[in-house]
CSV table of N, CA and C in Angstrom, one decimal:
chain,number,residue,atom,x,y,z
W,249,TYR,N,1.0,-1.3,0.0
W,249,TYR,CA,0.3,0.2,0.2
W,249,TYR,C,1.0,1.3,-0.2
W,250,ALA,N,1.9,1.2,0.5
W,250,ALA,CA,2.5,2.5,0.8
W,250,ALA,C,3.4,3.0,-0.2
W,251,HIS,N,3.8,2.2,-0.9
W,251,HIS,CA,4.5,2.3,-3.0
W,251,HIS,C,3.2,2.7,-3.6
W,252,PHE,N,1.9,2.5,-3.6
W,252,PHE,CA,1.2,2.8,-4.0
W,252,PHE,C,0.5,4.4,-3.9
W,253,ARG,N,0.3,4.5,-2.6
W,253,ARG,CA,0.0,5.6,-2.1
W,253,ARG,C,1.7,6.7,-2.6
W,254,CYS,N,2.2,6.3,-2.8
W,254,CYS,CA,3.5,6.9,-2.8
W,254,CYS,C,3.3,7.6,-4.6
W,255,VAL,N,3.0,6.5,-5.1
W,255,VAL,CA,2.7,6.7,-7.0
W,255,VAL,C,1.3,8.0,-6.5
W,256,VAL,N,0.5,7.5,-6.2
W,256,VAL,CA,-0.7,8.2,-6.1
W,256,VAL,C,-0.2,9.9,-5.4
W,257,GLN,N,0.2,9.7,-5.2
W,257,GLN,CA,0.6,11.5,-4.0
W,257,GLN,C,1.7,12.2,-5.5
W,258,HIS,N,2.4,11.1,-5.6
W,258,HIS,CA,3.4,11.9,-7.2
W,258,HIS,C,2.8,12.2,-8.6
W,259,GLU,N,1.5,11.7,-8.7
W,259,GLU,CA,0.7,11.7,-10.1
W,259,GLU,C,-0.1,13.1,-9.8
W,260,VAL,N,-0.6,12.9,-8.1
W,260,VAL,CA,-1.6,13.8,-8.4
W,260,VAL,C,-0.6,15.3,-8.0
W,261,ARG,N,0.2,15.3,-7.3
W,261,ARG,CA,1.2,16.1,-7.0
W,261,ARG,C,1.8,17.3,-8.4
W,262,LEU,N,1.9,15.9,-9.2
W,262,LEU,CA,2.8,16.7,-10.3
W,262,LEU,C,1.7,17.2,-11.8
W,263,LEU,N,0.7,16.5,-12.1
W,263,LEU,CA,-0.4,16.6,-12.5
W,263,LEU,C,-1.1,18.0,-12.3
W,264,SER,N,-1.4,18.5,-10.8
W,264,SER,CA,-2.0,19.3,-9.6
W,264,SER,C,-0.8,20.6,-10.8
W,265,LYS,N,0.2,20.6,-10.3
W,265,LYS,CA,1.2,21.6,-10.9
W,265,LYS,C,0.9,22.0,-12.4
W,266,MET,N,0.7,21.0,-13.1
W,266,MET,CA,1.0,21.4,-14.3
W,266,MET,C,-0.7,21.6,-15.2
W,267,TYR,N,-1.9,21.3,-14.2
W,267,TYR,CA,-3.3,21.8,-15.1
W,267,TYR,C,-3.9,22.3,-14.0
W,268,GLY,N,-3.2,22.6,-12.5
W,268,GLY,CA,-4.0,23.2,-11.7
W,268,GLY,C,-4.9,22.4,-10.6
W,269,ALA,N,-5.7,22.6,-9.6
W,269,ALA,CA,-5.9,21.6,-8.4
W,269,ALA,C,-7.4,21.9,-9.1
W,270,SER,N,-7.9,20.0,-9.5
W,270,SER,CA,-8.9,20.1,-9.9
W,270,SER,C,-9.3,19.0,-9.6
W,271,THR,N,-11.0,18.2,-9.9
W,271,THR,CA,-11.8,17.3,-9.9
W,271,THR,C,-10.6,16.7,-11.3
W,272,ASN,N,-10.8,17.0,-12.0
W,272,ASN,CA,-10.2,16.6,-13.0
W,272,ASN,C,-8.8,16.3,-13.6
W,273,ALA,N,-7.9,17.0,-12.7
W,273,ALA,CA,-6.7,16.7,-12.4
W,273,ALA,C,-6.8,15.8,-11.6
W,274,PHE,N,-7.1,15.5,-10.7
W,274,PHE,CA,-7.3,14.5,-9.7
W,274,PHE,C,-7.5,13.0,-10.2
W,275,VAL,N,-8.6,13.0,-11.0
W,275,VAL,CA,-8.8,11.7,-11.8
W,275,VAL,C,-8.0,11.3,-13.1
W,276,ASN,N,-7.6,12.4,-13.6
W,276,ASN,CA,-6.4,11.7,-14.8
W,276,ASN,C,-4.9,11.1,-13.8
W,277,ALA,N,-5.1,11.8,-12.5
W,277,ALA,CA,-3.7,11.7,-11.9
W,277,ALA,C,-3.8,10.3,-11.4
W,278,LEU,N,-5.2,9.9,-11.4
W,278,LEU,CA,-5.2,8.8,-10.4
W,278,LEU,C,-5.1,7.4,-11.4
W,279,ALA,N,-5.7,7.5,-12.9
W,279,ALA,CA,-5.6,7.1,-13.5
W,279,ALA,C,-4.5,6.8,-13.9
W,280,GLU,N,-3.3,7.6,-14.3
W,280,GLU,CA,-2.1,7.7,-14.1
W,280,GLU,C,-1.2,6.9,-13.6
W,281,ALA,N,-1.3,7.0,-12.1
W,281,ALA,CA,-0.6,6.3,-11.3
W,281,ALA,C,-0.5,4.9,-11.0
W,282,ILE,N,-2.1,4.5,-11.5
W,282,ILE,CA,-2.8,2.9,-11.3
W,282,ILE,C,-1.8,2.1,-12.3
W,283,SER,N,-1.9,3.1,-13.5
W,283,SER,CA,-1.1,2.8,-15.2
W,283,SER,C,0.7,2.3,-14.4
W,284,ARG,N,1.1,3.5,-14.1
W,284,ARG,CA,2.4,3.8,-13.8
W,284,ARG,C,2.7,2.6,-12.4
W,285,TYR,N,2.1,2.3,-11.3
W,285,TYR,CA,2.2,1.3,-10.0
W,285,TYR,C,1.8,0.0,-10.6
W,286,ILE,N,0.9,-0.3,-11.5
W,286,ILE,CA,0.9,-1.2,-12.0
W,286,ILE,C,2.6,-1.8,-13.2
W,287,GLY,N,3.2,-1.0,-13.9
W,287,GLY,CA,4.2,-1.1,-14.6
W,287,GLY,C,5.4,-1.5,-13.6
W,288,THR,N,5.1,-0.3,-12.7
W,288,THR,CA,6.8,-0.3,-12.1
W,288,THR,C,7.1,-1.9,-11.5
W,289,THR,N,5.5,-2.4,-10.3
W,289,THR,CA,6.0,-3.4,-10.0
W,289,THR,C,5.9,-4.6,-10.4
W,290,ARG,N,5.6,-4.6,-11.9
W,290,ARG,CA,5.7,-6.0,-12.7
W,290,ARG,C,6.6,-6.0,-13.9
W,291,MET,N,7.8,-5.0,-13.5
W,291,MET,CA,9.0,-4.9,-14.5
W,291,MET,C,10.0,-5.7,-13.9
W,292,ALA,N,11.4,-5.9,-14.3
W,292,ALA,CA,11.7,-6.3,-13.6
W,292,ALA,C,12.9,-4.8,-13.0
W,293,GLY,N,14.0,-5.3,-12.3
W,293,GLY,CA,14.4,-4.2,-11.5
W,293,GLY,C,15.1,-4.1,-9.9
W,294,VAL,N,15.2,-3.3,-9.9
W,294,VAL,CA,15.4,-2.7,-8.0
W,294,VAL,C,14.4,-2.2,-7.2
W,295,ILE,N,13.7,-2.0,-6.3
W,295,ILE,CA,13.4,-1.0,-5.3
W,295,ILE,C,14.3,0.1,-4.8
W,296,GLN,N,14.6,0.5,-4.7
W,296,GLN,CA,15.1,1.8,-3.4
W,296,GLN,C,14.3,2.4,-3.4
W,297,GLU,N,14.1,1.9,-1.4
W,297,GLU,CA,12.7,2.3,-0.9
W,297,GLU,C,14.0,4.0,-0.2
W,298,TYR,N,12.9,4.4,0.2
W,298,TYR,CA,13.3,5.9,0.9
W,298,TYR,C,12.2,6.3,2.0
W,299,ARG,N,12.6,6.3,3.3
W,299,ARG,CA,12.1,6.2,4.6
W,299,ARG,C,12.1,7.5,5.2
W,300,ASP,N,11.4,8.4,5.8
W,300,ASP,CA,11.4,9.5,7.0
W,300,ASP,C,12.2,8.3,8.3
W,301,VAL,N,13.0,9.2,8.7
W,301,VAL,CA,14.0,8.4,9.4
W,301,VAL,C,12.9,8.0,11.3
W,302,SER,N,12.3,9.3,11.2
W,302,SER,CA,11.3,9.6,12.4
W,302,SER,C,9.8,8.8,12.4
W,303,THR,N,9.1,8.6,11.0
W,303,THR,CA,7.9,7.8,11.3
W,303,THR,C,7.9,6.5,10.8
W,304,ASN,N,9.0,6.4,10.3
W,304,ASN,CA,9.2,5.1,8.8
W,304,ASN,C,8.3,5.2,7.7
W,305,LYS,N,8.2,6.0,7.8
W,305,LYS,CA,7.1,6.0,6.8
W,305,LYS,C,7.6,6.4,4.9
W,306,VAL,N,7.2,5.2,4.1
W,306,VAL,CA,7.6,5.8,2.2
W,306,VAL,C,7.6,7.2,2.2
W,307,ILE,N,8.8,8.0,2.1
W,307,ILE,CA,8.4,9.3,1.2
W,307,ILE,C,8.7,8.9,0.1
W,308,GLY,N,9.2,8.4,-0.7
W,308,GLY,CA,9.9,8.0,-1.7
W,308,GLY,C,10.5,6.7,-2.3
W,309,PHE,N,10.5,6.2,-3.6
W,309,PHE,CA,11.9,4.9,-3.9
W,309,PHE,C,11.8,5.0,-5.7
W,310,ALA,N,12.8,4.3,-6.1
W,310,ALA,CA,13.1,4.7,-7.2
W,310,ALA,C,13.1,3.1,-7.9
W,311,HIS,N,12.6,2.9,-8.8
W,311,HIS,CA,12.9,1.8,-9.5
W,311,HIS,C,13.9,1.7,-10.4
W,312,GLU,N,15.0,0.8,-10.3
W,312,GLU,CA,15.9,0.8,-11.2
W,312,GLU,C,16.0,-0.3,-12.0
W,313,VAL,N,16.2,-0.6,-13.4
W,313,VAL,CA,16.5,-1.7,-14.5
W,313,VAL,C,17.7,-1.6,-14.7
W,314,SER,N,18.6,-2.3,-15.2
W,314,SER,CA,19.8,-2.7,-15.8
W,314,SER,C,19.9,-4.0,-17.0
W,315,LYS,N,20.1,-3.2,-18.2
W,315,LYS,CA,19.5,-4.2,-19.0
W,315,LYS,C,20.4,-3.4,-20.5
W,316,GLY,N,21.3,-5.0,-21.0
W,316,GLY,CA,21.9,-4.5,-21.7
W,316,GLY,C,23.4,-3.6,-20.9
W,317,ARG,N,23.9,-2.3,-21.8
W,317,ARG,CA,24.7,-1.7,-21.1
W,317,ARG,C,24.4,-0.4,-20.8
W,318,THR,N,23.0,-0.1,-20.4
W,318,THR,CA,22.4,0.7,-19.6
W,318,THR,C,22.0,0.5,-18.6
W,319,THR,N,21.9,1.8,-17.6
W,319,THR,CA,20.9,1.7,-16.2
W,319,THR,C,19.6,2.5,-16.4
W,320,ARG,N,18.4,2.1,-15.9
W,320,ARG,CA,17.9,2.9,-16.3
W,320,ARG,C,17.0,3.3,-14.8
W,321,GLY,N,16.8,4.2,-14.3
W,321,GLY,CA,16.0,4.7,-13.5
W,321,GLY,C,14.8,5.6,-13.2
W,322,GLN,N,13.8,5.3,-12.2
W,322,GLN,CA,12.6,5.9,-12.3
W,322,GLN,C,12.3,6.5,-10.9
W,323,TRP,N,11.6,7.5,-10.4
W,323,TRP,CA,11.3,7.8,-9.3
W,323,TRP,C,10.2,8.4,-8.7
W,324,PHE,N,9.6,8.2,-7.4
W,324,PHE,CA,8.1,9.0,-7.6
W,324,PHE,C,8.6,9.2,-6.0
W,325,TYR,N,8.3,10.3,-5.7
W,325,TYR,CA,8.0,11.1,-4.5
W,325,TYR,C,6.4,11.4,-4.4
W,326,CYS,N,6.4,10.7,-2.8
W,326,CYS,CA,4.9,11.0,-2.1
W,326,CYS,C,4.6,12.4,-1.8
W,327,ASP,N,5.8,13.3,-1.5
W,327,ASP,CA,5.5,14.8,-1.0
W,327,ASP,C,6.3,16.1,-1.5
W,328,ASP,N,6.2,17.3,-1.6
W,328,ASP,CA,7.0,18.1,-0.7
W,328,ASP,C,8.6,17.9,-0.2
W,329,TYR,N,7.7,17.1,0.8
W,329,TYR,CA,9.0,16.9,2.0
W,329,TYR,C,9.6,15.8,1.4
W,330,ALA,N,9.3,15.4,0.5
W,330,ALA,CA,10.5,14.1,0.5
W,330,ALA,C,11.3,14.5,-0.7
W,331,ALA,N,10.8,15.8,-1.5
W,331,ALA,CA,11.8,16.9,-2.4
W,331,ALA,C,13.0,17.7,-1.9
W,332,LYS,N,12.7,18.3,-0.4
W,332,LYS,CA,12.8,19.2,0.0
W,332,LYS,C,14.1,18.3,0.9
W,333,HIS,N,14.1,17.2,0.6
W,333,HIS,CA,15.0,16.5,1.8
W,333,HIS,C,15.8,15.3,0.8
W,334,TYR,N,15.9,16.0,-0.4
W,334,TYR,CA,17.1,15.4,-1.6
W,334,TYR,C,17.0,14.1,-1.6
W,335,VAL,N,15.6,13.4,-2.1
W,335,VAL,CA,15.7,12.1,-2.3
W,335,VAL,C,15.9,12.1,-3.3
W,336,TRP,N,15.8,12.6,-4.1
W,336,TRP,CA,16.0,12.4,-5.8
W,336,TRP,C,17.4,12.1,-6.0
W,337,PHE,N,18.3,13.4,-5.3
W,337,PHE,CA,19.7,14.0,-5.3
W,337,PHE,C,20.2,12.5,-5.3
W,338,HIS,N,19.8,12.7,-3.6
W,338,HIS,CA,20.8,10.8,-3.2
W,338,HIS,C,20.5,10.0,-4.3
W,339,SER,N,19.4,9.4,-4.9
W,339,SER,CA,19.2,8.1,-5.3
W,339,SER,C,20.0,7.9,-7.1
W,340,VAL,N,20.1,9.6,-7.5
W,340,VAL,CA,21.1,10.0,-8.6
W,340,VAL,C,22.2,9.6,-8.0
W,341,LEU,N,22.6,10.2,-7.5
W,341,LEU,CA,24.0,9.8,-7.0
W,341,LEU,C,24.7,8.2,-7.0
W,342,ASP,N,23.4,7.7,-5.8
W,342,ASP,CA,24.0,6.4,-5.8
W,342,ASP,C,23.9,5.3,-7.0
W,343,LEU,N,22.7,5.7,-7.9
W,343,LEU,CA,22.7,5.0,-9.4
W,343,LEU,C,23.7,5.8,-9.9
W,344,VAL,N,24.0,6.4,-10.1
W,344,VAL,CA,25.5,7.3,-11.3
W,344,VAL,C,26.8,6.3,-10.3
W,345,ARG,N,27.0,6.3,-9.3
W,345,ARG,CA,28.3,5.6,-8.5
W,345,ARG,C,28.2,4.1,-8.7
W,346,ARG,N,26.7,3.7,-8.9
W,346,ARG,CA,26.9,2.5,-9.3
W,346,ARG,C,27.2,1.6,-10.7
W,347,ALA,N,26.7,3.1,-11.2
W,347,ALA,CA,26.8,2.6,-12.9
W,347,ALA,C,28.4,2.5,-12.6
W,348,ILE,N,28.9,4.0,-12.4
W,348,ILE,CA,30.5,3.6,-12.8
W,348,ILE,C,31.3,2.5,-12.5
W,349,GLU,N,30.7,1.7,-11.1
W,349,GLU,CA,31.9,1.2,-10.5
W,349,GLU,C,31.7,-0.4,-11.4
W,350,ASP,N,30.5,-0.4,-12.4
W,350,ASP,CA,29.6,-1.7,-12.8
W,350,ASP,C,30.5,-1.8,-14.3
W,351,ASP,N,31.4,-2.9,-14.7
W,351,ASP,CA,31.6,-2.2,-16.3
W,351,ASP,C,31.0,-2.7,-17.1
W,352,ARG,N,30.1,-3.6,-16.6
W,352,ARG,CA,29.1,-3.9,-17.8
W,352,ARG,C,28.0,-2.4,-18.6
W,353,ILE,N,28.1,-1.5,-17.8
W,353,ILE,CA,27.1,-0.4,-17.8
W,353,ILE,C,27.8,1.2,-18.5
W,354,ASP,N,27.7,1.5,-19.3
W,354,ASP,CA,27.4,2.5,-20.2
W,354,ASP,C,27.1,3.8,-19.9
W,355,VAL,N,26.0,3.8,-19.7
W,355,VAL,CA,24.7,4.7,-19.8
W,355,VAL,C,24.1,4.9,-18.5
W,356,VAL,N,24.1,5.8,-17.5
W,356,VAL,CA,22.4,5.7,-16.7
W,356,VAL,C,21.6,6.8,-17.8
W,357,ASP,N,20.3,6.3,-17.8
W,357,ASP,CA,19.0,7.1,-18.6
W,357,ASP,C,18.0,7.1,-17.4
W,358,LEU,N,18.0,8.6,-17.0
W,358,LEU,CA,17.3,9.1,-15.8
W,358,LEU,C,15.5,9.2,-16.7
W,359,GLY,N,15.3,8.9,-17.6
W,359,GLY,CA,14.1,8.7,-18.2
W,359,GLY,C,13.4,10.0,-18.6
W,360,PRO,N,12.2,10.2,-18.9
W,360,PRO,CA,11.8,11.0,-19.3
W,360,PRO,C,11.4,12.3,-18.4
W,361,SER,N,11.6,13.5,-18.7
W,361,SER,CA,11.6,14.8,-17.1
W,361,SER,C,10.2,15.1,-17.2
W,362,GLY,N,8.7,14.8,-17.6
W,362,GLY,CA,7.6,15.2,-17.3
W,362,GLY,C,7.5,16.7,-17.5
W,363,SER,N,8.6,17.6,-17.3
W,363,SER,CA,8.3,19.0,-17.5
W,363,SER,C,9.6,19.5,-17.8
W,364,ASP,N,9.3,20.9,-18.3
W,364,ASP,CA,10.8,21.4,-18.8
W,364,ASP,C,11.8,21.8,-18.0
W,365,ALA,N,11.3,22.1,-16.5
W,365,ALA,CA,12.0,22.4,-15.1
W,365,ALA,C,12.9,21.7,-14.9
W,366,PHE,N,12.3,20.3,-14.8
W,366,PHE,CA,12.9,18.8,-14.3
W,366,PHE,C,14.1,19.0,-15.6
W,367,THR,N,13.7,18.9,-16.8
W,367,THR,CA,14.5,18.8,-18.0
W,367,THR,C,16.0,20.0,-17.4
W,368,ASP,N,15.6,21.0,-17.3
W,368,ASP,CA,16.4,21.8,-16.9
W,368,ASP,C,17.3,21.5,-15.6
W,369,LEU,N,16.9,21.0,-14.1
W,369,LEU,CA,17.5,20.9,-13.3
W,369,LEU,C,18.6,19.9,-13.8
W,370,LYS,N,17.6,18.2,-14.3
W,370,LYS,CA,18.9,17.6,-14.8
W,370,LYS,C,19.8,18.0,-15.5
W,371,ALA,N,19.9,18.9,-16.4
W,371,ALA,CA,21.2,19.6,-17.3
W,371,ALA,C,22.4,20.5,-16.4
W,372,GLN,N,21.5,20.9,-15.1
W,372,GLN,CA,22.2,21.9,-14.4
W,372,GLN,C,22.6,20.7,-13.8
W,373,TYR,N,23.0,19.4,-13.7
W,373,TYR,CA,23.9,18.8,-13.2
W,373,TYR,C,24.7,18.0,-14.0
W,374,GLY,N,24.4,17.6,-15.6
W,374,GLY,CA,25.6,17.3,-16.3
W,374,GLY,C,24.8,16.2,-17.1
W,375,PHE,N,23.1,16.2,-16.6
W,375,PHE,CA,22.7,15.3,-17.7
W,375,PHE,C,22.3,15.9,-19.4
W,376,GLU,N,22.3,15.3,-20.0
W,376,GLU,CA,21.8,15.5,-21.4
W,376,GLU,C,20.5,15.3,-21.7
W,377,ALA,N,19.5,16.0,-21.9
W,377,ALA,CA,18.1,15.7,-22.9
W,377,ALA,C,18.2,14.9,-23.6
W,378,VAL,N,18.1,13.9,-24.2
W,378,VAL,CA,18.4,13.0,-25.8
W,378,VAL,C,16.9,13.0,-25.7
W,379,VAL,N,16.3,13.1,-27.0
W,379,VAL,CA,15.4,12.6,-27.7
W,379,VAL,C,15.8,11.4,-28.8
W,380,ASP,N,16.2,11.2,-29.1
W,380,ASP,CA,16.7,9.6,-29.6
W,380,ASP,C,17.4,8.6,-28.7
W,381,TRP,N,17.0,8.5,-28.0
W,381,TRP,CA,17.7,7.7,-26.5
W,381,TRP,C,17.7,6.5,-27.3
W,382,PRO,N,16.9,5.8,-27.6
W,382,PRO,CA,17.7,4.4,-28.1
W,382,PRO,C,19.3,4.5,-29.1
W,383,ALA,N,19.6,5.9,-29.7
W,383,ALA,CA,20.8,6.0,-30.1
W,383,ALA,C,22.1,5.9,-29.4
W,384,VAL,N,21.8,6.9,-28.1
W,384,VAL,CA,22.4,6.2,-27.0
W,384,VAL,C,22.8,4.9,-25.9
W,385,ALA,N,21.5,5.2,-25.3
W,385,ALA,CA,21.3,3.7,-24.3
W,385,ALA,C,21.0,2.5,-25.2
W,386,ASP,N,22.0,1.7,-24.9
W,386,ASP,CA,22.0,0.4,-25.8
W,386,ASP,C,21.1,-0.5,-24.3
W,387,TYR,N,19.9,-1.0,-25.0
W,387,TYR,CA,18.9,-2.1,-24.0
W,387,TYR,C,18.9,-3.2,-24.6
W,388,SER,N,20.3,-3.6,-25.4
W,388,SER,CA,20.0,-4.7,-26.3
W,388,SER,C,20.8,-5.8,-25.6
W,389,GLY,N,20.3,-7.3,-25.0
W,389,GLY,CA,20.8,-7.9,-24.1
W,389,GLY,C,20.4,-8.0,-23.0
W,390,ASP,N,21.0,-8.9,-22.2
W,390,ASP,CA,20.5,-9.5,-21.3
W,390,ASP,C,19.8,-8.3,-19.9
W,391,PHE,N,18.7,-8.7,-19.0
W,391,PHE,CA,18.5,-8.3,-17.8
W,391,PHE,C,19.8,-8.3,-16.9
W,392,LEU,N,20.3,-7.4,-16.7
W,392,LEU,CA,21.6,-7.4,-15.7
W,392,LEU,C,21.2,-7.5,-13.7
W,393,TYR,N,21.9,-7.9,-13.2
W,393,TYR,CA,21.0,-8.6,-11.7
W,393,TYR,C,22.6,-8.2,-10.5
W,394,GLU,N,22.2,-7.7,-10.0
W,394,GLU,CA,23.2,-7.8,-8.7
W,394,GLU,C,23.8,-9.5,-8.1
W,395,GLU,N,25.1,-9.8,-7.5
W,395,GLU,CA,25.4,-11.0,-7.6
W,395,GLU,C,24.6,-12.0,-6.9
W,396,ASP,N,24.0,-11.3,-5.7
W,396,ASP,CA,22.9,-12.1,-5.2
W,396,ASP,C,21.4,-12.0,-4.9
W,397,GLN,N,21.2,-11.3,-5.9
W,397,GLN,CA,20.1,-10.7,-6.1
W,397,GLN,C,18.7,-12.2,-6.3
W,398,ASN,N,19.3,-12.7,-7.0
W,398,ASN,CA,18.6,-13.8,-7.2
W,398,ASN,C,18.9,-15.2,-6.9
W,399,GLU,N,19.5,-15.4,-5.3
W,399,GLU,CA,20.3,-16.4,-5.1
W,399,GLU,C,19.6,-17.2,-4.3
W,400,ASP,N,18.4,-17.1,-3.9
W,400,ASP,CA,17.4,-18.3,-3.5
W,400,ASP,C,15.9,-18.1,-5.0
W,401,ASP,N,16.6,-19.3,-5.9
W,401,ASP,CA,15.2,-19.4,-6.7
W,401,ASP,C,14.0,-19.4,-6.5
W,402,ILE,N,13.1,-18.9,-6.9
W,402,ILE,CA,11.5,-18.4,-6.8
W,402,ILE,C,11.2,-20.1,-7.1
W,403,GLY,N,11.5,-20.2,-8.0
W,403,GLY,CA,11.1,-22.1,-8.0
W,403,GLY,C,11.5,-22.8,-6.5
W,404,ASP,N,12.1,-22.4,-6.5
W,404,ASP,CA,12.4,-23.6,-4.9
W,404,ASP,C,11.5,-23.0,-3.8
W,405,ASP,N,11.3,-21.4,-3.5
W,405,ASP,CA,10.5,-21.2,-2.6
W,405,ASP,C,9.1,-22.0,-3.2
W,406,MET,N,8.4,-21.4,-4.5
W,406,MET,CA,7.0,-22.1,-4.8
W,406,MET,C,6.7,-23.4,-4.5
W,407,ILE,N,8.1,-24.3,-4.8
W,407,ILE,CA,8.3,-25.8,-4.5
W,407,ILE,C,8.4,-26.6,-2.9
W,408,ARG,N,8.9,-25.4,-2.2
W,408,ARG,CA,8.9,-25.7,-0.7
W,408,ARG,C,7.3,-25.3,-0.2
W,409,MET,N,6.7,-24.4,-0.8
W,409,MET,CA,5.4,-24.0,-0.4
W,409,MET,C,3.9,-24.9,-0.5
W,410,ILE,N,4.5,-25.8,-2.1
W,410,ILE,CA,3.3,-26.3,-2.1
W,410,ILE,C,3.5,-27.7,-1.4
W,411,GLU,N,5.0,-28.1,-1.1
W,411,GLU,CA,4.9,-29.4,-0.4
W,411,GLU,C,4.4,-29.1,1.1
W,412,LYS,N,4.6,-27.6,1.8
W,412,LYS,CA,4.2,-27.7,3.0
W,412,LYS,C,2.8,-27.8,3.3
W,413,LEU,N,1.9,-27.5,2.0
W,413,LEU,CA,0.6,-27.2,1.7
W,413,LEU,C,0.1,-28.7,1.5
W,414,VAL,N,1.0,-29.7,0.3
W,414,VAL,CA,0.2,-31.1,0.5
W,414,VAL,C,0.5,-31.8,1.8
W,415,GLU,N,1.2,-31.6,3.0
W,415,GLU,CA,2.0,-31.7,4.0
W,415,GLU,C,0.7,-31.6,4.5
W,416,ARG,N,0.4,-30.5,4.8
W,416,ARG,CA,-0.8,-29.8,5.9
W,416,ARG,C,-2.0,-31.0,5.0
W,417,GLN,N,-2.4,-30.7,4.0
W,417,GLN,CA,-3.8,-31.1,3.1
W,417,GLN,C,-3.5,-32.9,4.1
W,418,ALA,N,-2.3,-33.5,4.2
W,418,ALA,CA,-2.2,-34.9,4.8
W,418,ALA,C,-2.7,-35.1,5.5
W,419,ALA,N,-2.1,-34.2,6.7
W,419,ALA,CA,-2.3,-34.2,7.8
W,419,ALA,C,-3.8,-33.7,8.5
W,420,ARG,N,-4.5,-33.0,7.7
W,420,ARG,CA,-5.7,-32.7,8.1
W,420,ARG,C,-6.6,-34.3,7.3
W,421,ASP,N,-6.1,-34.6,6.4
W,421,ASP,CA,-6.8,-36.3,5.9
W,421,ASP,C,-7.1,-36.8,6.7
W,422,LYS,N,-5.9,-37.0,7.4
W,422,LYS,CA,-5.9,-37.7,8.3
W,422,LYS,C,-6.6,-37.8,9.4
W,423,ARG,N,-6.6,-37.1,9.9
W,423,ARG,CA,-7.4,-36.3,11.3
W,423,ARG,C,-8.8,-37.0,10.8
W,424,ARG,N,-9.1,-36.1,9.6
W,424,ARG,CA,-10.9,-36.7,9.5
W,424,ARG,C,-11.2,-37.9,9.4
W,425,LYS,N,-9.6,-38.8,8.9
W,425,LYS,CA,-10.1,-40.5,8.9
W,425,LYS,C,-10.0,-41.0,10.3
W,426,SER,N,-9.4,-40.6,11.1
W,426,SER,CA,-9.5,-41.0,12.7
W,426,SER,C,-10.7,-40.3,13.3
W,427,ASP,N,-11.1,-39.5,12.8
W,427,ASP,CA,-12.7,-38.9,13.6
W,427,ASP,C,-13.5,-40.3,13.4
């Protein structure tokens, strides 16, 4: 729920700033938030979560995907509080640092800006706005994972869960027969 709330707040804030606070802006933001939340939670990659230290509440998160020779980040901030606490700057700094350390990565794709002001902010810190991004960001090739990211195979977890369910059912059947 915390990540969905974060995406909704992010989209409502963004669209309200672009089109003004209105019911129409809210409904459009909610529709966009549902789409973006479903997309980001169904994609490959890693979620970097940011929480308020005093409340432990999620204030933002980054979704990062590495594929081919490119790492891409997208960000969601719950409110202006998160923006004022430099979540985006920390996240980009960390993403770029890890990309530099990874010999497999040549490009960090910060994704579309959503506004000219954000494009200007990125440019202020040395990131170029690229219209023909496939010419720069090489996404061909496999998804890249951290060394221990997939250490436990999901298939193994599923098999263990199914085995426990079968054992539980067998115990239940045995109890019923003895009654």
